[in-house]
PDB file of C-alpha atoms in Angstrom:
ATOM      1  CA  ASP A   1    -189.020-125.069  91.733  1.00 83.00           C
ATOM      2  CA  SER A   2    -189.098-126.667  88.235  1.00 84.00           C
ATOM      3  CA  GLY A   3    -187.202-129.422  88.397  1.00 92.00           C
ATOM      4  CA  VAL A   4    -184.196-128.171  86.644  1.00 96.00           C
ATOM      5  CA  THR A   5    -181.495-127.209  88.414  1.00 97.00           C
ATOM      6  CA  GLN A   6    -178.476-124.931  87.046  1.00 97.00           C
ATOM      7  CA  THR A   7    -175.482-123.601  88.885  1.00 97.00           C
ATOM      8  CA  PRO A   8    -173.844-121.580  89.441  1.00 97.00           C
ATOM      9  CA  LYS A   9    -176.939-118.779  90.078  1.00 96.00           C
ATOM     10  CA  HIS A  10    -174.822-115.564  89.313  1.00 97.00           C
ATOM     11  CA  LEU A  11    -170.813-115.719  87.915  1.00 97.00           C
ATOM     12  CA  ILE A  12    -168.630-112.865  87.196  1.00 98.00           C
ATOM     13  CA  THR A  13    -165.328-113.156  85.529  1.00 98.00           C
ATOM     14  CA  ALA A  14    -162.940-111.426  83.763  1.00 98.00           C
ATOM     15  CA  THR A  15    -162.395-111.221  80.014  1.00 98.00           C
ATOM     16  CA  GLY A  16    -160.352-114.362  78.304  1.00 98.00           C
ATOM     17  CA  GLN A  17    -161.188-116.482  80.876  1.00 98.00           C
ATOM     18  CA  ARG A  18    -163.359-120.039  80.880  1.00 98.00           C
ATOM     19  CA  VAL A  19    -166.184-121.144  83.163  1.00 98.00           C
ATOM     20  CA  THR A  20    -168.646-124.541  83.483  1.00 98.00           C
ATOM     21  CA  LEU A  21    -172.011-123.850  83.762  1.00 98.00           C
ATOM     22  CA  ARG A  22    -173.769-127.064  85.066  1.00 98.00           C
ATOM     23  CA  CYS A  23    -177.176-128.143  84.914  1.00 98.00           C
ATOM     24  CA  SER A  24    -178.996-131.153  85.573  1.00 97.00           C
ATOM     25  CA  PRO A  25    -182.279-131.938  84.005  1.00 97.00           C
ATOM     26  CA  ARG A  26    -185.810-132.854  85.663  1.00 95.00           C
ATOM     27  CA  SER A  27    -185.844-136.533  86.514  1.00 94.00           C
ATOM     28  CA  GLY A  28    -186.298-138.647  82.995  1.00 91.00           C
ATOM     29  CA  ASP A  29    -185.953-135.935  81.028  1.00 94.00           C
ATOM     30  CA  LEU A  30    -183.438-136.837  78.322  1.00 94.00           C
ATOM     31  CA  SER A  31    -183.242-133.782  76.358  1.00 94.00           C
ATOM     32  CA  VAL A  32    -181.360-131.162  77.402  1.00 96.00           C
ATOM     33  CA  TYR A  33    -181.700-127.663  75.684  1.00 96.00           C
ATOM     34  CA  TRP A  34    -179.134-124.845  76.533  1.00 97.00           C
ATOM     35  CA  TYR A  35    -180.015-121.048  75.358  1.00 96.00           C
ATOM     36  CA  GLN A  36    -178.441-117.968  75.420  1.00 95.00           C
ATOM     37  CA  GLN A  37    -180.466-114.710  76.277  1.00 94.00           C
ATOM     38  CA  SER A  38    -178.923-111.221  76.586  1.00 90.00           C
ATOM     39  CA  LEU A  39    -180.211-108.102  78.173  1.00 80.00           C
ATOM     40  CA  ASP A  40    -184.007-107.711  77.179  1.00 70.00           C
ATOM     41  CA  GLN A  41    -183.510-109.919  74.080  1.00 78.00           C
ATOM     42  CA  GLY A  42    -184.999-113.228  73.122  1.00 83.00           C
ATOM     43  CA  LEU A  43    -184.059-116.762  73.651  1.00 90.00           C
ATOM     44  CA  GLN A  44    -180.932-117.715  71.270  1.00 92.00           C
ATOM     45  CA  PHE A  45    -180.912-121.167  71.347  1.00 93.00           C
ATOM     46  CA  LEU A  46    -177.082-123.127  71.551  1.00 96.00           C
ATOM     47  CA  ILE A  47    -177.323-126.320  71.442  1.00 96.00           C
ATOM     48  CA  GLN A  48    -179.036-129.864  72.665  1.00 95.00           C
ATOM     49  CA  TYR A  49    -178.221-132.919  73.700  1.00 95.00           C
ATOM     50  CA  TYR A  50    -180.743-136.418  73.770  1.00 94.00           C
ATOM     51  CA  ASN A  51    -179.217-139.109  75.991  1.00 94.00           C
ATOM     52  CA  GLY A  52    -175.726-138.270  75.745  1.00 95.00           C
ATOM     53  CA  GLU A  53    -175.552-137.671  72.158  1.00 95.00           C
ATOM     54  CA  GLU A  54    -175.549-134.259  70.199  1.00 95.00           C
ATOM     55  CA  ARG A  55    -179.026-133.857  68.657  1.00 93.00           C
ATOM     56  CA  ALA A  56    -178.986-130.194  67.199  1.00 92.00           C
ATOM     57  CA  LYS A  57    -176.731-126.774  66.917  1.00 93.00           C
ATOM     58  CA  GLY A  58    -177.676-123.186  66.984  1.00 92.00           C
ATOM     59  CA  ASN A  59    -175.811-120.421  67.045  1.00 85.00           C
ATOM     60  CA  ILE A  60    -173.296-121.669  69.300  1.00 94.00           C
ATOM     61  CA  LEU A  61    -169.648-119.445  69.191  1.00 95.00           C
ATOM     62  CA  GLU A  62    -166.418-122.411  68.200  1.00 96.00           C
ATOM     63  CA  ARG A  63    -165.527-120.795  71.665  1.00 97.00           C
ATOM     64  CA  PHE A  64    -168.491-122.454  73.555  1.00 97.00           C
ATOM     65  CA  SER A  65    -168.745-126.143  73.937  1.00 97.00           C
ATOM     66  CA  ALA A  66    -171.439-128.594  75.904  1.00 98.00           C
ATOM     67  CA  GLN A  67    -171.699-132.217  77.155  1.00 97.00           C
ATOM     68  CA  GLN A  68    -174.315-134.751  78.089  1.00 97.00           C
ATOM     69  CA  PHE A  69    -172.846-137.038  81.037  1.00 97.00           C
ATOM     70  CA  PRO A  70    -174.425-140.243  81.755  1.00 96.00           C
ATOM     71  CA  ASP A  71    -175.976-139.409  84.205  1.00 95.00           C
ATOM     72  CA  LEU A  72    -177.654-137.206  81.980  1.00 96.00           C
ATOM     73  CA  HIS A  73    -176.361-133.840  83.736  1.00 97.00           C
ATOM     74  CA  SER A  74    -174.987-131.287  81.271  1.00 98.00           C
ATOM     75  CA  GLU A  75    -172.264-129.135  81.474  1.00 98.00           C
ATOM     76  CA  LEU A  76    -171.715-125.582  78.727  1.00 98.00           C
ATOM     77  CA  ASN A  77    -168.266-124.500  78.576  1.00 98.00           C
ATOM     78  CA  LEU A  78    -167.536-120.794  78.221  1.00 98.00           C
ATOM     79  CA  SER A  79    -163.831-120.086  77.046  1.00 98.00           C
ATOM     80  CA  SER A  80    -161.523-116.603  75.851  1.00 98.00           C
ATOM     81  CA  LEU A  81    -164.961-114.916  77.558  1.00 98.00           C
ATOM     82  CA  GLU A  82    -165.577-111.753  75.678  1.00 97.00           C
ATOM     83  CA  LEU A  83    -167.656-108.693  77.594  1.00 96.00           C
ATOM     84  CA  GLY A  84    -170.313-109.349  74.943  1.00 94.00           C
ATOM     85  CA  ASP A  85    -171.176-113.134  76.339  1.00 96.00           C
ATOM     86  CA  SER A  86    -172.490-111.453  79.229  1.00 97.00           C
ATOM     87  CA  ALA A  87    -175.835-113.064  79.364  1.00 97.00           C
ATOM     88  CA  LEU A  88    -178.216-115.515  81.282  1.00 96.00           C
ATOM     89  CA  TYR A  89    -177.492-118.847  80.039  1.00 97.00           C
ATOM     90  CA  PHE A  90    -181.061-121.047  81.084  1.00 97.00           C
ATOM     91  CA  CYS A  91    -181.073-124.752  80.424  1.00 97.00           C
ATOM     92  CA  ALA A  92    -184.099-126.636  79.689  1.00 97.00           C
ATOM     93  CA  SER A  93    -184.937-130.190  79.660  1.00 96.00           C
ATOM     94  CA  SER A  94    -187.435-132.436  77.700  1.00 93.00           C
ATOM     95  CA  VAL A  95    -189.194-135.651  78.352  1.00 86.00           C
ATOM     96  CA  VAL A  96    -191.436-135.740  75.089  1.00 81.00           C
ATOM     97  CA  GLN A  97    -190.317-132.456  73.297  1.00 78.00           C
ATOM     98  CA  ASN A  98    -193.510-131.388  71.776  1.00 81.00           C
ATOM     99  CA  TYR A  99    -194.924-131.050  75.552  1.00 84.00           C
ATOM    100  CA  GLY A 100    -192.510-128.032  75.578  1.00 88.00           C
ATOM    101  CA  TYR A 101    -189.275-127.952  77.517  1.00 93.00           C
ATOM    102  CA  THR A 102    -189.145-126.941  81.203  1.00 94.00           C
ATOM    103  CA  PHE A 103    -186.730-124.685  81.843  1.00 96.00           C
ATOM    104  CA  GLY A 104    -184.146-124.207  84.602  1.00 96.00           C
ATOM    105  CA  SER A 105    -183.991-120.393  86.684  1.00 95.00           C
ATOM    106  CA  GLY A 106    -180.623-119.806  84.283  1.00 96.00           C
ATOM    107  CA  THR A 107    -177.178-118.439  85.134  1.00 97.00           C
ATOM    108  CA  ARG A 108    -176.695-114.624  84.953  1.00 97.00           C
ATOM    109  CA  LEU A 109    -172.932-114.878  83.694  1.00 97.00           C
ATOM    110  CA  THR A 110    -171.277-110.953  84.139  1.00 97.00           C
ATOM    111  CA  VAL A 111    -168.456-110.782  82.102  1.00 97.00           C
ATOM    112  CA  VAL A 112    -166.358-107.912  82.819  1.00 97.00           C
TER     113      VAL A 112
ATOM    114  CA  ALA B   1    -188.878-121.835  56.889  1.00 77.00           C
ATOM    115  CA  GLN B   2    -191.058-121.255  59.847  1.00 83.00           C
ATOM    116  CA  THR B   3    -191.551-117.991  62.022  1.00 92.00           C
ATOM    117  CA  VAL B   4    -193.664-116.282  64.883  1.00 96.00           C
ATOM    118  CA  THR B   5    -194.544-112.640  64.917  1.00 97.00           C
ATOM    119  CA  GLN B   6    -195.444-111.196  68.487  1.00 97.00           C
ATOM    120  CA  SER B   7    -196.527-107.206  66.574  1.00 96.00           C
ATOM    121  CA  GLN B   8    -197.017-105.937  70.619  1.00 96.00           C
ATOM    122  CA  PRO B   9    -193.688-104.802  71.967  1.00 95.00           C
ATOM    123  CA  GLU B  10    -195.454-103.687  74.810  1.00 97.00           C
ATOM    124  CA  MET B  11    -199.016-103.821  76.722  1.00 97.00           C
ATOM    125  CA  SER B  12    -200.167-102.411  80.082  1.00 97.00           C
ATOM    126  CA  VAL B  13    -203.369-102.788  81.546  1.00 97.00           C
ATOM    127  CA  GLN B  14    -205.018-102.154  84.491  1.00 97.00           C
ATOM    128  CA  GLU B  15    -205.297-105.070  87.002  1.00 97.00           C
ATOM    129  CA  ALA B  16    -208.489-107.304  87.052  1.00 97.00           C
ATOM    130  CA  GLU B  17    -209.138-106.361  82.972  1.00 97.00           C
ATOM    131  CA  THR B  18    -208.879-108.862  80.391  1.00 98.00           C
ATOM    132  CA  VAL B  19    -206.037-108.212  78.158  1.00 98.00           C
ATOM    133  CA  THR B  20    -205.619-110.491  75.041  1.00 98.00           C
ATOM    134  CA  LEU B  21    -201.737-110.719  73.560  1.00 98.00           C
ATOM    135  CA  SER B  22    -201.128-111.325  70.134  1.00 98.00           C
ATOM    136  CA  CYS B  23    -199.446-114.097  67.752  1.00 98.00           C
ATOM    137  CA  THR B  24    -198.839-115.123  64.283  1.00 98.00           C
ATOM    138  CA  TYR B  25    -196.629-117.648  62.676  1.00 97.00           C
ATOM    139  CA  ASP B  26    -196.255-118.799  58.998  1.00 95.00           C
ATOM    140  CA  THR B  27    -195.671-122.664  58.164  1.00 93.00           C
ATOM    141  CA  SER B  28    -196.641-125.003  55.834  1.00 91.00           C
ATOM    142  CA  GLU B  29    -197.355-127.925  57.682  1.00 91.00           C
ATOM    143  CA  ASN B  30    -200.377-129.266  59.394  1.00 90.00           C
ATOM    144  CA  ASN B  31    -199.207-130.875  62.274  1.00 92.00           C
ATOM    145  CA  TYR B  32    -197.032-128.623  64.954  1.00 95.00           C
ATOM    146  CA  TYR B  33    -197.805-126.703  68.446  1.00 95.00           C
ATOM    147  CA  LEU B  34    -197.553-124.432  69.644  1.00 96.00           C
ATOM    148  CA  PHE B  35    -196.670-122.393  73.175  1.00 97.00           C
ATOM    149  CA  TRP B  36    -197.116-119.799  75.260  1.00 97.00           C
ATOM    150  CA  TYR B  37    -194.473-118.834  78.295  1.00 97.00           C
ATOM    151  CA  LYS B  38    -194.634-116.139  80.703  1.00 97.00           C
ATOM    152  CA  GLN B  39    -190.815-114.845  82.209  1.00 95.00           C
ATOM    153  CA  PRO B  40    -191.696-112.554  85.104  1.00 94.00           C
ATOM    154  CA  PRO B  41    -189.189-110.172  86.421  1.00 91.00           C
ATOM    155  CA  SER B  42    -187.588-112.865  88.377  1.00 90.00           C
ATOM    156  CA  ARG B  43    -186.305-114.035  84.497  1.00 90.00           C
ATOM    157  CA  GLN B  44    -187.861-117.454  84.944  1.00 92.00           C
ATOM    158  CA  MET B  45    -189.315-119.380  81.696  1.00 94.00           C
ATOM    159  CA  ILE B  46    -192.711-120.763  83.026  1.00 95.00           C
ATOM    160  CA  LEU B  47    -195.093-122.600  80.401  1.00 95.00           C
ATOM    161  CA  VAL B  48    -198.196-120.821  80.898  1.00 96.00           C
ATOM    162  CA  ILE B  49    -200.447-122.764  77.752  1.00 96.00           C
ATOM    163  CA  ARG B  50    -199.497-125.489  75.106  1.00 95.00           C
ATOM    164  CA  GLN B  51    -201.897-126.007  72.266  1.00 96.00           C
ATOM    165  CA  GLU B  52    -201.531-128.921  69.972  1.00 94.00           C
ATOM    166  CA  ALA B  53    -202.392-128.087  65.924  1.00 94.00           C
ATOM    167  CA  TYR B  54    -205.018-131.399  64.855  1.00 92.00           C
ATOM    168  CA  LYS B  55    -207.254-130.352  68.154  1.00 89.00           C
ATOM    169  CA  GLN B  56    -209.915-127.526  67.540  1.00 85.00           C
ATOM    170  CA  GLN B  57    -210.414-126.797  70.792  1.00 90.00           C
ATOM    171  CA  ASN B  58    -208.601-123.687  72.526  1.00 93.00           C
ATOM    172  CA  ALA B  59    -206.629-124.674  75.297  1.00 92.00           C
ATOM    173  CA  THR B  60    -207.607-123.163  78.667  1.00 92.00           C
ATOM    174  CA  GLU B  61    -205.260-122.853  81.873  1.00 91.00           C
ATOM    175  CA  ASN B  62    -207.538-120.909  85.188  1.00 95.00           C
ATOM    176  CA  ARG B  63    -207.636-117.554  83.887  1.00 97.00           C
ATOM    177  CA  PHE B  64    -205.411-118.322  80.973  1.00 97.00           C
ATOM    178  CA  SER B  65    -206.847-119.338  77.229  1.00 96.00           C
ATOM    179  CA  VAL B  66    -205.994-119.674  73.628  1.00 97.00           C
ATOM    180  CA  ASN B  67    -207.722-118.030  70.390  1.00 97.00           C
ATOM    181  CA  PHE B  68    -206.252-120.703  67.937  1.00 96.00           C
ATOM    182  CA  GLN B  69    -207.222-119.828  64.512  1.00 96.00           C
ATOM    183  CA  LYS B  70    -205.309-122.310  62.840  1.00 95.00           C
ATOM    184  CA  ALA B  71    -206.657-121.044  59.029  1.00 94.00           C
ATOM    185  CA  ALA B  72    -205.571-117.908  59.954  1.00 96.00           C
ATOM    186  CA  LYS B  73    -202.371-118.894  61.581  1.00 96.00           C
ATOM    187  CA  SER B  74    -203.046-117.159  64.877  1.00 97.00           C
ATOM    188  CA  PHE B  75    -202.651-117.991  68.022  1.00 97.00           C
ATOM    189  CA  SER B  76    -203.594-115.279  70.831  1.00 98.00           C
ATOM    190  CA  LEU B  77    -203.306-115.121  74.421  1.00 98.00           C
ATOM    191  CA  LYS B  78    -206.202-113.720  76.557  1.00 98.00           C
ATOM    192  CA  ILE B  79    -205.274-113.177  80.196  1.00 98.00           C
ATOM    193  CA  SER B  80    -208.818-112.811  82.426  1.00 97.00           C
ATOM    194  CA  ASP B  81    -208.888-111.122  85.631  1.00 97.00           C
ATOM    195  CA  SER B  82    -205.211-109.626  85.627  1.00 97.00           C
ATOM    196  CA  GLN B  83    -202.772-109.509  88.343  1.00 97.00           C
ATOM    197  CA  LEU B  84    -199.887-107.787  89.108  1.00 97.00           C
ATOM    198  CA  GLY B  85    -197.914-111.007  89.370  1.00 96.00           C
ATOM    199  CA  ASP B  86    -198.890-111.415  85.592  1.00 97.00           C
ATOM    200  CA  THR B  87    -196.810-108.991  85.071  1.00 97.00           C
ATOM    201  CA  ALA B  88    -193.718-110.351  82.428  1.00 97.00           C
ATOM    202  CA  MET B  89    -192.211-111.029  79.212  1.00 96.00           C
ATOM    203  CA  TYR B  90    -194.693-113.272  77.284  1.00 97.00           C
ATOM    204  CA  PHE B  91    -193.067-115.370  74.435  1.00 97.00           C
ATOM    205  CA  CYS B  92    -195.040-116.877  71.987  1.00 97.00           C
ATOM    206  CA  ALA B  93    -193.643-120.379  70.762  1.00 96.00           C
ATOM    207  CA  PHE B  94    -193.709-122.992  67.647  1.00 94.00           C
ATOM    208  CA  MET B  95    -192.581-126.214  67.090  1.00 93.00           C
ATOM    209  CA  SER B  96    -193.083-129.087  64.082  1.00 90.00           C
ATOM    210  CA  PRO B  97    -191.282-132.259  63.024  1.00 86.00           C
ATOM    211  CA  ASP B  98    -190.379-129.811  60.288  1.00 82.00           C
ATOM    212  CA  SER B  99    -188.379-127.696  62.790  1.00 82.00           C
ATOM    213  CA  ASN B 100    -186.835-130.864  64.300  1.00 82.00           C
ATOM    214  CA  TYR B 101    -188.955-130.326  67.374  1.00 85.00           C
ATOM    215  CA  GLN B 102    -186.813-127.442  68.264  1.00 88.00           C
ATOM    216  CA  LEU B 103    -188.913-124.198  69.586  1.00 92.00           C
ATOM    217  CA  ILE B 104    -189.120-121.406  67.305  1.00 92.00           C
ATOM    218  CA  TRP B 105    -189.708-118.218  69.547  1.00 94.00           C
ATOM    219  CA  GLY B 106    -191.298-114.636  69.058  1.00 95.00           C
ATOM    220  CA  ALA B 107    -189.593-111.606  70.270  1.00 93.00           C
ATOM    221  CA  GLY B 108    -191.621-111.001  73.291  1.00 95.00           C
ATOM    222  CA  THR B 109    -194.448-109.056  74.680  1.00 97.00           C
ATOM    223  CA  LYS B 110    -193.675-106.961  77.729  1.00 96.00           C
ATOM    224  CA  LEU B 111    -197.016-106.873  79.784  1.00 98.00           C
ATOM    225  CA  ILE B 112    -197.095-104.118  82.512  1.00 98.00           C
ATOM    226  CA  ILE B 113    -200.331-104.883  84.924  1.00 97.00           C
ATOM    227  CA  LYS B 114    -201.351-101.494  86.777  1.00 97.00           C
ATOM    228  CA  PRO B 115    -202.286-101.634  90.183  1.00 96.00           C
TER     229      PRO B 115
END
């Protein structure tokens, strides 16, 4: 157990729908990162939050949004889902960025 | 812009052998950090080892060690006495103040340990 908790582990939904993925960072970690990993691909950085504020943005689609709450948990909202959004979505957290990130076990999203 | 290159898409070795995974990077900075992450079939991303650029000593974690050649911008991972559980994708990653402490990832090397 890495200490980063992601729910749900698996999600199957239809095209056009909206889903919310949740992440609780390791205790004490202020930064949360969201990544997307499509099948047999590398990690694509989506967005980073630090202590409730957006810190950096990557290749995040306009249909996707995220936020970090006062208790530091974060949610990634994916709307108007398309088949191509099917992927593994990782959340990671860090206390000091240059120590590296700790990843959760991911949410596998399947859009049918 | 910084880039990370892993030139070996796939490797396979016999159990108990030693294997070295290659990683090169491009940067003009002097202060940066390098990482190897492992992603086994479970898909969990696991930090294997971390290296600070200003430290000349190569990082070691049990059977995992790195060969950090700063002038050559090379950061290879050596796995000694390989085990079946080492079967995974291995990603090399770079981080620096210039990258805003975001991880810049290589494409990964798929390592298969054969019994």
